[in-house]
Coordinates of C-alpha atoms in Angstrom, one line a residue:
M1 CA 68.6 -8.6 116.6
R2 CA 67.6 -5.3 118.2
S3 CA 65.4 -7.2 120.6
D4 CA 68.5 -9.1 121.9
T5 CA 69.0 -6.0 124.0
V6 CA 66.1 -7.0 126.2
K7 CA 66.2 -10.8 125.8
K8 CA 69.8 -12.1 125.8
G9 CA 72.3 -12.6 128.6
D10 CA 72.2 -13.1 132.3
A11 CA 71.5 -9.4 133.0
R12 CA 68.3 -9.7 131.1
A13 CA 66.8 -12.5 133.2
P14 CA 64.3 -9.9 134.8
H15 CA 63.4 -8.8 131.3
R16 CA 62.7 -12.3 130.2
S17 CA 60.7 -13.0 133.3
L18 CA 58.4 -10.1 132.4
L19 CA 58.1 -11.3 128.8
R20 CA 57.2 -14.8 130.1
A21 CA 54.4 -13.2 132.0
C22 CA 53.1 -12.0 128.6
G23 CA 53.0 -15.5 127.2
I24 CA 56.5 -15.6 125.6
D25 CA 58.3 -18.9 126.1
E26 CA 61.8 -20.4 125.4
K27 CA 61.3 -21.0 121.7
D28 CA 60.3 -17.3 121.1
F29 CA 63.5 -15.7 122.4
S30 CA 65.4 -16.7 119.2
K31 CA 62.7 -15.1 116.9
P32 CA 62.3 -11.5 115.8
F33 CA 60.0 -9.4 117.9
I34 CA 57.5 -7.6 115.6
A35 CA 55.5 -4.5 116.6
F36 CA 52.0 -4.1 115.4
V37 CA 50.9 -0.5 115.6
S38 CA 47.2 -0.5 115.4
S39 CA 45.1 2.6 115.5
H40 CA 41.9 0.8 116.5
V41 CA 39.4 3.0 118.3
D42 CA 35.7 2.5 118.4
I43 CA 34.7 6.0 117.5
I44 CA 36.2 6.2 114.0
P45 CA 34.6 4.2 111.2
G46 CA 37.9 3.8 109.4
H47 CA 39.3 2.2 112.6
V48 CA 36.4 0.4 114.3
H49 CA 37.4 -2.9 112.6
L50 CA 41.2 -2.6 113.1
N51 CA 41.3 -4.8 116.2
E52 CA 40.1 -7.7 114.1
V53 CA 42.7 -6.8 111.4
A54 CA 45.5 -6.7 113.9
Q55 CA 44.6 -10.0 115.4
Y56 CA 44.5 -11.6 111.9
V57 CA 47.9 -10.1 111.0
K58 CA 49.2 -11.2 114.4
R59 CA 48.3 -14.8 113.5
C60 CA 50.0 -14.4 110.2
V61 CA 53.3 -13.2 111.8
T62 CA 53.3 -16.1 114.2
E63 CA 52.9 -18.5 111.3
A64 CA 55.7 -16.8 109.5
G65 CA 58.1 -17.3 112.5
G66 CA 57.9 -14.0 114.3
V67 CA 56.7 -12.9 117.8
P68 CA 54.0 -10.3 117.4
F69 CA 53.2 -7.5 119.9
I70 CA 50.2 -5.2 119.4
F71 CA 50.1 -1.7 120.7
N72 CA 47.7 1.1 119.8
T73 CA 47.9 4.8 119.0
I74 CA 45.2 7.4 119.5
G75 CA 43.1 8.5 116.6
V76 CA 40.9 11.6 115.9
C77 CA 38.0 11.3 113.5
D78 CA 38.1 14.6 111.6
G79 CA 34.4 14.3 110.6
I80 CA 33.2 14.0 114.2
A81 CA 35.8 16.6 115.4
M82 CA 34.6 19.0 112.7
G83 CA 33.0 22.4 113.4
H84 CA 34.0 22.7 117.1
D85 CA 37.1 23.0 119.3
G86 CA 37.8 19.3 118.9
M87 CA 39.2 19.9 115.4
K88 CA 42.1 21.8 117.0
Y89 CA 43.4 18.5 118.2
S90 CA 43.4 16.8 114.8
L91 CA 46.6 17.9 113.2
A92 CA 48.2 18.2 116.7
S93 CA 47.5 14.5 117.2
R94 CA 50.0 13.7 114.4
E95 CA 52.9 14.6 116.6
I96 CA 51.5 12.6 119.6
I97 CA 51.2 9.5 117.3
A98 CA 54.7 9.9 116.0
D99 CA 56.1 10.3 119.5
S100 CA 54.1 7.4 120.9
V101 CA 55.2 5.0 118.2
E102 CA 58.8 6.1 118.7
T103 CA 58.5 5.6 122.4
M104 CA 57.2 2.1 122.1
L105 CA 59.7 0.9 119.5
Q106 CA 62.7 2.4 121.4
A107 CA 61.6 1.5 124.9
H108 CA 61.2 -2.2 124.0
Q109 CA 63.8 -2.5 121.2
L110 CA 61.5 -4.2 118.8
D111 CA 62.9 -5.6 115.6
G112 CA 60.4 -4.6 112.9
M113 CA 57.0 -3.0 112.6
I114 CA 53.7 -3.4 110.7
C115 CA 51.7 -0.2 110.8
I116 CA 47.9 -0.6 110.6
P117 CA 46.5 3.0 110.2
N118 CA 43.7 4.3 108.1
C119 CA 42.5 7.8 108.6
D120 CA 43.8 11.4 108.5
K121 CA 46.7 12.2 110.8
I122 CA 47.4 8.6 111.8
T123 CA 49.1 7.5 108.6
P124 CA 51.5 10.5 108.4
G125 CA 52.1 10.3 112.2
M126 CA 53.2 6.6 111.8
L127 CA 55.3 7.5 108.7
M128 CA 57.1 10.1 110.7
A129 CA 57.9 7.6 113.4
A130 CA 59.0 5.0 110.8
V131 CA 61.7 7.2 109.3
R132 CA 62.6 8.5 112.8
C133 CA 63.3 5.0 114.2
N134 CA 64.3 3.4 110.9
I135 CA 63.7 -0.3 111.5
P136 CA 62.1 -2.7 108.9
T137 CA 58.5 -1.4 108.4
I138 CA 55.5 -2.1 106.2
F139 CA 52.2 -0.2 106.1
A140 CA 49.0 -2.2 105.8
S141 CA 46.0 0.1 106.1
G142 CA 42.5 -0.8 107.1
G143 CA 41.0 0.0 103.7
P144 CA 38.4 2.4 102.3
M145 CA 34.7 2.6 103.0
E146 CA 32.1 1.6 100.4
A147 CA 30.2 4.6 98.9
G148 CA 26.7 5.2 100.0
R149 CA 23.7 5.1 97.6
T150 CA 20.5 7.0 97.3
E151 CA 17.3 5.1 96.9
N152 CA 17.7 5.4 93.1
G153 CA 21.4 4.4 93.2
K154 CA 23.2 7.8 93.0
P155 CA 26.5 7.6 95.0
L156 CA 26.8 9.4 98.4
D157 CA 29.5 10.0 100.9
L158 CA 30.3 12.1 104.0
I159 CA 30.6 15.3 101.9
S160 CA 27.0 14.7 100.7
V161 CA 25.9 14.8 104.3
F162 CA 27.8 18.0 105.1
S163 CA 26.4 19.8 102.0
K164 CA 22.8 18.7 102.8
A165 CA 23.2 19.9 106.4
A166 CA 24.2 23.4 105.2
A167 CA 21.3 23.4 102.8
K168 CA 18.9 22.4 105.6
I169 CA 20.3 25.2 107.9
N170 CA 19.8 27.6 105.0
G171 CA 16.2 26.5 104.6
K172 CA 16.8 24.9 101.2
L173 CA 16.3 21.2 102.2
S174 CA 13.7 19.3 104.3
E175 CA 14.4 17.4 107.5
T176 CA 13.3 14.2 105.8
E177 CA 15.8 14.6 103.0
L178 CA 18.6 15.4 105.4
I179 CA 17.9 12.3 107.6
D180 CA 17.8 10.1 104.6
T181 CA 21.2 11.3 103.4
E182 CA 22.6 11.0 106.9
R183 CA 21.5 7.3 107.1
R184 CA 22.9 6.4 103.7
G185 CA 26.1 8.5 103.5
C186 CA 28.5 6.2 105.4
P187 CA 27.4 2.6 105.0
T188 CA 30.4 0.5 106.1
C189 CA 33.6 0.6 108.2
G190 CA 36.6 2.0 106.4
S191 CA 38.1 5.4 105.6
C192 CA 35.6 7.7 104.0
S193 CA 34.9 6.7 100.4
G194 CA 36.2 9.7 98.4
M195 CA 39.7 10.8 97.7
F196 CA 39.9 12.6 101.0
T197 CA 43.0 12.8 103.2
A198 CA 42.8 9.3 104.6
N199 CA 42.6 7.6 101.3
S200 CA 45.0 10.0 99.6
M201 CA 47.7 9.1 102.2
N202 CA 47.0 5.4 102.0
C203 CA 47.3 5.5 98.2
L204 CA 50.5 7.6 98.5
C205 CA 52.0 4.9 100.7
E206 CA 51.9 2.6 97.6
A207 CA 53.6 5.2 95.4
I208 CA 56.3 6.0 98.0
G209 CA 57.0 2.3 98.3
I210 CA 56.3 1.6 102.0
A211 CA 53.1 -0.4 101.3
L212 CA 52.0 -3.2 99.1
P213 CA 49.7 -2.9 96.0
G214 CA 46.1 -2.5 97.0
N215 CA 46.9 -0.8 100.3
G216 CA 44.9 2.3 99.4
T217 CA 42.0 0.8 97.3
I218 CA 41.0 -2.7 98.4
L219 CA 37.7 -2.1 100.3
A220 CA 37.8 -2.5 104.1
T221 CA 34.9 -5.0 103.8
S222 CA 36.6 -7.3 101.3
Q223 CA 38.2 -10.6 102.4
N224 CA 40.8 -9.9 99.8
R225 CA 42.6 -7.6 102.2
K226 CA 43.7 -10.8 104.0
I227 CA 45.9 -11.7 101.0
M228 CA 47.8 -8.4 101.4
Y229 CA 48.0 -8.7 105.2
K230 CA 49.5 -12.2 104.9
K231 CA 52.1 -11.0 102.4
A232 CA 53.0 -8.1 104.7
A233 CA 53.5 -10.5 107.6
K234 CA 55.8 -12.8 105.7
L235 CA 57.8 -9.8 104.3
I236 CA 58.4 -8.2 107.7
V237 CA 59.6 -11.5 109.4
A238 CA 61.9 -12.2 106.4
A239 CA 63.3 -8.6 106.6
C240 CA 64.0 -8.9 110.4
R241 CA 65.7 -12.3 109.9
S242 CA 67.7 -10.9 107.0
S243 CA 69.1 -8.1 109.2
V244 CA 70.6 -10.8 111.4
D245 CA 71.6 -13.3 108.7
N246 CA 73.4 -10.6 106.7
E247 CA 74.6 -8.4 109.5
N248 CA 78.0 -7.8 107.8
D249 CA 76.7 -7.7 104.2
R250 CA 75.1 -4.4 103.4
T251 CA 74.0 -5.6 99.9
K252 CA 71.8 -8.2 101.5
K253 CA 70.5 -6.3 104.5
P254 CA 66.8 -5.4 104.5
L255 CA 65.4 -2.1 103.2
L256 CA 64.8 0.3 105.9
P257 CA 62.3 3.2 105.8
R258 CA 65.1 5.8 105.0
D259 CA 66.2 3.5 102.1
I260 CA 62.7 3.6 100.7
I261 CA 61.5 7.2 101.6
T262 CA 63.9 9.3 99.6
R263 CA 63.6 12.5 97.6
Q264 CA 63.0 10.4 94.5
S265 CA 60.2 8.3 96.1
V266 CA 58.6 11.4 97.6
D267 CA 58.6 12.8 94.1
N268 CA 56.8 9.6 93.0
A269 CA 54.2 10.0 95.7
M270 CA 53.6 13.7 94.8
I271 CA 53.3 12.8 91.1
L272 CA 50.6 10.3 92.0
D273 CA 48.8 12.9 94.1
L274 CA 48.9 15.4 91.3
A275 CA 47.7 12.8 88.8
M276 CA 44.7 11.8 91.0
G277 CA 43.9 15.3 92.5
G278 CA 44.4 14.1 96.1
S279 CA 43.9 16.0 99.3
T280 CA 45.8 19.3 99.9
N281 CA 46.7 17.8 103.3
T282 CA 49.1 15.5 101.6
V283 CA 51.4 18.5 100.9
L284 CA 51.4 19.2 104.6
H285 CA 52.2 15.6 105.5
L286 CA 54.7 14.8 102.8
L287 CA 56.7 17.9 103.9
A288 CA 56.6 16.7 107.5
V289 CA 57.7 13.1 106.6
A290 CA 60.5 14.5 104.4
N291 CA 61.6 16.7 107.3
E292 CA 61.8 13.6 109.6
A293 CA 63.8 11.8 106.9
G294 CA 66.2 14.7 106.7
L295 CA 65.3 15.4 103.1
D296 CA 65.6 18.8 101.4
Y297 CA 62.1 19.2 100.1
S298 CA 60.0 22.4 99.8
M299 CA 56.6 23.5 98.6
K300 CA 58.3 24.8 95.4
R301 CA 59.0 21.2 94.3
F302 CA 55.2 20.6 94.0
N303 CA 54.8 23.3 91.4
E304 CA 57.8 21.9 89.4
L305 CA 56.2 18.5 89.3
S306 CA 52.7 19.9 88.7
E307 CA 53.9 21.5 85.4
K308 CA 54.9 18.0 84.2
T309 CA 52.1 15.9 85.6
P310 CA 48.6 15.7 83.9
N311 CA 45.5 15.3 86.1
I312 CA 44.1 12.0 84.8
C313 CA 41.8 10.9 87.6
K314 CA 39.2 12.7 89.6
V315 CA 37.4 11.3 92.6
S316 CA 34.8 12.6 95.0
P317 CA 34.7 15.5 96.0
S318 CA 35.8 16.6 92.5
C319 CA 33.3 14.2 90.8
D320 CA 31.0 11.3 91.4
Y321 CA 33.7 8.6 91.2
H322 CA 34.7 6.9 94.5
I323 CA 37.7 4.9 95.7
E324 CA 35.9 1.6 94.8
D325 CA 35.6 2.8 91.2
V326 CA 39.3 3.7 91.1
H327 CA 40.0 0.2 92.4
N328 CA 37.9 -1.6 89.8
S329 CA 39.5 0.6 87.1
G330 CA 42.9 -0.8 88.1
G331 CA 43.9 1.1 91.2
I332 CA 47.0 3.2 92.0
Y333 CA 49.4 1.3 89.7
T334 CA 47.2 1.8 86.7
I335 CA 47.2 5.5 87.4
L336 CA 51.0 5.3 87.6
G337 CA 51.1 3.1 84.4
E338 CA 49.1 5.8 82.5
I339 CA 51.6 8.4 83.7
R340 CA 54.5 6.3 82.6
R341 CA 53.0 5.8 79.2
G342 CA 52.1 9.4 78.7
C343 CA 55.1 11.0 80.4
P344 CA 58.1 8.8 80.0
D345 CA 60.9 9.3 82.5
L346 CA 58.8 11.4 84.9
L347 CA 58.6 8.6 87.5
N348 CA 61.6 7.3 89.3
E349 CA 61.3 3.7 88.4
K350 CA 64.5 2.4 89.9
V351 CA 63.8 3.2 93.5
P352 CA 63.2 0.3 95.9
T353 CA 59.9 -0.7 97.4
V354 CA 59.1 -2.7 100.5
S355 CA 58.1 -5.7 98.3
G356 CA 61.8 -6.1 97.4
K357 CA 61.1 -5.1 93.8
K358 CA 62.0 -1.9 92.0
F359 CA 59.1 0.6 91.6
G360 CA 59.0 0.1 87.8
K361 CA 58.7 -3.7 88.2
V362 CA 55.7 -3.3 90.5
I363 CA 54.0 -1.0 88.0
D364 CA 54.6 -3.7 85.3
E365 CA 52.9 -6.3 87.5
Y366 CA 50.0 -4.3 89.0
D367 CA 49.1 -1.8 86.1
L368 CA 45.9 -3.4 84.9
R369 CA 46.6 -2.1 81.4
S370 CA 50.1 -3.5 81.3
P371 CA 50.9 -6.6 79.1
K372 CA 52.8 -7.9 82.1
V373 CA 50.0 -7.6 84.6
L374 CA 49.9 -10.5 87.0
G375 CA 46.8 -12.8 87.3
E376 CA 46.7 -12.1 91.0
A377 CA 46.5 -8.4 90.3
Q378 CA 43.6 -8.9 87.9
K379 CA 41.7 -10.8 90.6
M380 CA 42.5 -8.1 93.2
Y381 CA 41.0 -5.4 91.0
A382 CA 37.8 -7.5 90.6
V383 CA 36.9 -6.9 94.2
T384 CA 33.6 -5.1 94.2
P385 CA 31.4 -3.5 97.0
G386 CA 29.3 -5.9 99.0
G387 CA 26.5 -3.4 99.3
N388 CA 25.6 -4.3 102.8
R389 CA 25.7 -2.0 105.8
T390 CA 28.3 -3.4 108.1
N391 CA 31.1 -2.4 110.5
K392 CA 32.8 -5.7 110.1
G393 CA 36.1 -5.6 108.1
M394 CA 37.1 -8.4 105.7
S395 CA 33.6 -9.8 105.8
V396 CA 32.6 -9.9 102.1
K397 CA 33.7 -12.8 100.1
Q398 CA 34.8 -12.2 96.5
T399 CA 33.1 -14.2 93.8
V400 CA 34.2 -12.5 90.6
Q401 CA 37.4 -14.2 89.4
K402 CA 38.4 -11.9 86.5
V403 CA 38.1 -8.2 85.9
S404 CA 36.7 -9.0 82.4
D405 CA 33.7 -10.6 84.2
L406 CA 32.8 -7.3 85.8
K407 CA 29.8 -5.4 84.5
L408 CA 30.7 -1.9 85.6
S409 CA 28.2 1.0 85.4
F410 CA 31.0 3.3 84.3
D411 CA 33.9 3.5 81.8
P412 CA 37.2 2.6 83.6
Y413 CA 39.0 4.6 80.9
D414 CA 37.1 7.7 82.0
C415 CA 37.7 7.0 85.7
I416 CA 41.5 6.6 85.1
R417 CA 42.1 8.5 81.8
P418 CA 45.1 8.2 79.4
C419 CA 47.3 11.2 79.5
G420 CA 46.0 12.3 76.0
K421 CA 42.5 12.7 77.5
A422 CA 43.5 14.2 80.8
Y423 CA 41.3 16.7 82.7
S424 CA 44.3 19.0 82.4
Q425 CA 47.9 18.8 81.4
T426 CA 49.0 20.1 84.8
G427 CA 48.5 18.4 88.1
G428 CA 45.5 18.5 90.4
L429 CA 47.3 20.6 93.1
A430 CA 49.0 23.9 92.8
I431 CA 51.1 26.2 95.1
L432 CA 50.2 29.9 94.8
Y433 CA 52.5 32.7 95.9
G434 CA 52.1 36.5 96.1
N435 CA 51.9 39.4 98.6
L436 CA 49.1 37.5 100.5
A437 CA 51.1 34.3 100.6
P438 CA 54.9 35.0 100.5
N439 CA 55.8 31.5 101.5
G440 CA 53.1 29.8 99.6
S441 CA 49.5 28.4 99.7
V442 CA 47.8 25.3 98.4
V443 CA 44.8 24.7 96.2
K444 CA 43.3 21.5 94.8
T445 CA 42.9 22.6 91.1
A446 CA 41.1 19.4 90.3
G447 CA 38.2 20.5 92.3
V448 CA 38.0 24.1 91.0
L449 CA 35.3 25.1 88.5
P450 CA 36.7 26.5 85.3
N451 CA 35.1 29.9 85.9
M452 CA 36.8 30.2 89.3
L453 CA 40.3 29.6 88.2
K454 CA 40.6 33.3 88.1
H455 CA 38.6 35.4 90.5
T456 CA 38.7 38.9 91.9
G457 CA 36.4 40.0 94.7
P458 CA 36.1 41.8 98.1
A459 CA 37.3 40.2 101.3
V460 CA 34.7 39.1 103.9
I461 CA 36.8 38.4 107.0
F462 CA 36.3 35.9 109.8
D463 CA 38.7 35.2 112.6
S464 CA 37.7 31.6 113.2
E465 CA 36.1 28.6 111.4
P466 CA 32.8 28.6 113.4
E467 CA 32.3 32.4 112.6
A468 CA 32.8 31.7 108.9
Y469 CA 30.3 28.8 108.9
E470 CA 27.7 30.9 110.7
G471 CA 28.4 33.9 108.4
I472 CA 28.0 31.8 105.2
T473 CA 24.8 30.0 106.3
S474 CA 23.2 33.2 107.6
G475 CA 23.7 35.1 104.3
K476 CA 26.5 37.4 105.2
V477 CA 28.6 36.2 102.2
K478 CA 27.3 37.3 98.7
S479 CA 28.1 36.2 95.2
G480 CA 31.5 37.4 94.1
D481 CA 33.0 37.6 97.6
V482 CA 36.3 36.1 98.9
V483 CA 35.8 34.5 102.3
I484 CA 39.0 35.0 104.5
V485 CA 39.3 32.7 107.5
R486 CA 42.4 33.5 109.5
F487 CA 44.0 32.7 112.9
E488 CA 43.4 29.0 112.1
G489 CA 47.0 28.0 111.3
P490 CA 49.0 25.5 113.4
K491 CA 50.0 28.2 115.9
G492 CA 47.0 30.5 115.6
G493 CA 44.2 27.8 115.9
P494 CA 46.1 26.3 117.6
G495 CA 46.0 23.1 115.6
M496 CA 45.1 24.2 112.0
Q497 CA 41.5 23.3 111.8
E498 CA 40.0 22.0 108.6
M499 CA 37.5 24.2 106.8
L500 CA 35.1 21.5 105.6
G501 CA 32.2 23.2 107.4
P502 CA 32.6 26.6 105.6
T503 CA 33.5 25.0 102.2
T504 CA 30.5 22.7 102.2
A505 CA 28.3 25.6 103.4
I506 CA 29.4 27.6 100.4
K507 CA 28.3 24.6 98.2
G508 CA 25.1 24.1 100.2
V509 CA 23.9 27.7 99.7
K510 CA 24.7 27.5 96.0
L511 CA 27.6 30.0 95.9
D512 CA 30.4 27.5 94.9
D513 CA 30.5 28.9 91.4
S514 CA 31.0 32.5 92.5
V515 CA 32.7 32.6 96.0
A516 CA 36.3 31.7 96.9
L517 CA 37.7 30.9 100.3
I518 CA 41.2 31.6 101.6
T519 CA 42.6 30.5 104.9
D520 CA 45.8 29.9 106.9
G521 CA 44.1 26.8 108.1
R522 CA 43.6 23.7 106.0
F523 CA 40.9 21.7 104.2
S524 CA 39.5 18.3 104.5
G525 CA 40.3 16.1 101.5
G526 CA 36.5 16.3 101.0
T527 CA 36.8 20.0 100.1
A528 CA 36.2 21.1 96.5
G529 CA 35.9 24.5 95.0
A530 CA 38.1 27.7 94.8
C531 CA 39.5 27.0 98.3
I532 CA 43.0 28.1 99.0
G533 CA 44.6 27.0 102.3
H534 CA 47.9 26.7 104.1
V535 CA 48.5 30.5 103.5
S536 CA 52.0 31.1 104.9
P537 CA 53.2 32.7 107.0
E538 CA 50.0 32.4 109.0
A539 CA 48.3 35.3 110.7
A540 CA 49.5 34.3 114.2
A541 CA 53.1 34.3 112.8
G542 CA 52.8 37.8 111.4
G543 CA 51.6 36.8 107.9
P544 CA 49.9 39.3 105.6
I545 CA 46.6 37.5 105.8
G546 CA 46.4 39.0 109.3
L547 CA 46.6 42.5 107.8
L548 CA 43.5 42.2 105.6
R549 CA 40.3 44.3 106.2
D550 CA 36.8 43.7 105.0
G551 CA 36.4 45.0 101.4
D552 CA 40.1 44.6 100.4
I553 CA 40.2 43.3 96.8
I554 CA 41.7 39.9 96.5
E555 CA 43.1 38.6 93.2
I556 CA 43.3 34.9 92.6
D557 CA 45.0 33.6 89.4
I558 CA 45.4 29.8 89.7
P559 CA 46.9 29.3 86.2
A560 CA 49.5 31.9 87.0
R561 CA 50.0 30.5 90.5
T562 CA 49.4 33.8 92.2
L563 CA 47.5 35.1 95.2
N564 CA 47.5 38.8 95.9
V565 CA 45.6 41.6 97.7
K566 CA 45.4 44.8 95.7
L567 CA 47.3 46.9 98.2
S568 CA 50.7 48.6 97.9
D569 CA 53.6 47.5 100.1
E570 CA 53.3 50.8 101.8
E571 CA 49.7 50.3 102.8
L572 CA 50.4 46.8 104.0
N573 CA 53.4 47.9 106.1
S574 CA 51.3 50.7 107.7
R575 CA 48.8 48.2 109.1
S576 CA 49.0 46.0 112.2
I577 CA 47.6 42.6 112.9
P578 CA 44.6 42.8 115.2
L579 CA 45.1 41.3 118.7
H580 CA 43.8 37.7 118.6
E581 CA 44.3 36.2 122.1
S582 CA 43.8 32.4 122.3
T583 CA 41.7 31.2 125.1
I584 CA 43.8 28.1 125.3
K585 CA 46.3 28.5 128.1
T586 CA 46.9 25.0 129.5
G587 CA 47.1 21.4 128.3
Y588 CA 48.6 19.9 125.2
L589 CA 47.4 22.6 122.7
A590 CA 49.1 25.3 124.8
K591 CA 52.4 23.4 124.5
Y592 CA 51.7 22.7 120.8
K593 CA 51.1 26.3 119.8
T594 CA 54.5 27.4 121.2
L595 CA 56.4 24.9 119.0
A596 CA 54.2 24.8 115.8
T597 CA 55.5 26.2 112.5
S598 CA 53.4 27.4 109.6
A599 CA 52.1 25.1 106.9
D600 CA 55.0 25.8 104.4
T601 CA 57.3 23.7 106.6
G602 CA 54.7 20.9 107.1
G603 CA 53.4 22.4 110.3
V604 CA 56.1 20.5 112.2
L605 CA 57.2 21.3 115.7
K606 CA 60.5 23.1 116.3
W607 CA 62.3 23.9 119.5

């Protein structure tokens, strides 16, 4: 075992002495040492319950014959960090997380790992570390939050609160209405209830093959998550034992992250993202994970797949469906099953998954509409929201035994549509190129109103996210305008802030059907509308977005995949980027900005 490096031989007596002080005894030295990477912190609702989850999984690993060791990573709540300088640390935290996980695994020579993430940068940070260290690994997230409800039963989520806040600032909502939405919007622990970045990444972990079915959609409050955690514990111990038992037989050795995360499986994850209209941040993170895995993967691949992948599922912020509705409709593998039925040979079905089964076999067994669907899958998809305000994970008992017993308030075949009834025959994300974005930019087409798929208007320029929010809510932006927010890329921010404040402000002041927003920053998965991010190169790296002036005419053509400013090359070349001196001179962000690359490379660090 890898862990024999610290526990075998006379020279390791001091090491064993230290391990004994941690509660390890003689019988444990022959067992695999399993790392538990929990991202438990008390200030993120998606993570507040993860200590309990980690303790439960720890018991499961002990029962399975392994020796568990828990350590934690940091976590940033993008919602709480939003709209102030704290957001500069969000994307930057991804690199700290990857480095910290690598440090713990390598320093202590642990044999295998279960990652227990949930929100935003934590999942991709752990994925980057997993392919970097390449030891047996399974992802088992904390699960999504239940949707909130108004008094009359209409669904709410965090984006509802952001939009109401902007409306209140603009004088279009009463304080009573805002407080009521605030109290109802986020009712339980778990990652926020729409198809935002956290849930998008946890769902993509299923498609990429590094997590078990249900990872992205079983509610955080449901006791049924325990079934998935117990399976993960048994699988990781078996994988670590297999690496020893079959040391010289490669055909029987366990699957490692780089065996699972390949160009083909990244394609599968991207196809899922396109089919369900996931967060634009997934483009950023998949590129970063692919980079860590040494894969040749670029933004252009997303457009190639988008042309072949219909958008068959929309979830908040693109509509009123939430993750709990996707789950009750059959979850991630039912989305993939519909893609397989409607677009034969698009998915790579022969790639391996952490379950030990080929990807196509897992679709057979967990696609709710498959004739081969397992009974345990049907029970899993019958998990419904508990409807009680709680920060306790795994606290709600499941009483429904069959999906057929559910009395849903919606049509599952509308929530997850067959390809013949898709929202569009191309994917829910698109990469746009042009003289404003020579290296590309990203838009969530699933959230764009039909009349905004093509838009031409004058630029209204802001050099920071807070300036843009204030300008929108104060009335500086008018119908027909194109809001430009620049110097917010990985290097320029530094840290590539999310633009959830400005985008929800546009919606809150009722301009979402007539105003577009373009930025070298990024968006929350909760963003909807004609919002184009990741413009590369960014302004701080000399990109054309830094050359724009107020009133320049911007042309957006999403169907044609183009983003241009109506200026000649000569005019652009005659301009210079205005001086934008960052006030950040010391600390982590000062180091980060010297190494960060633009979004088209995943915003990774290079030195």
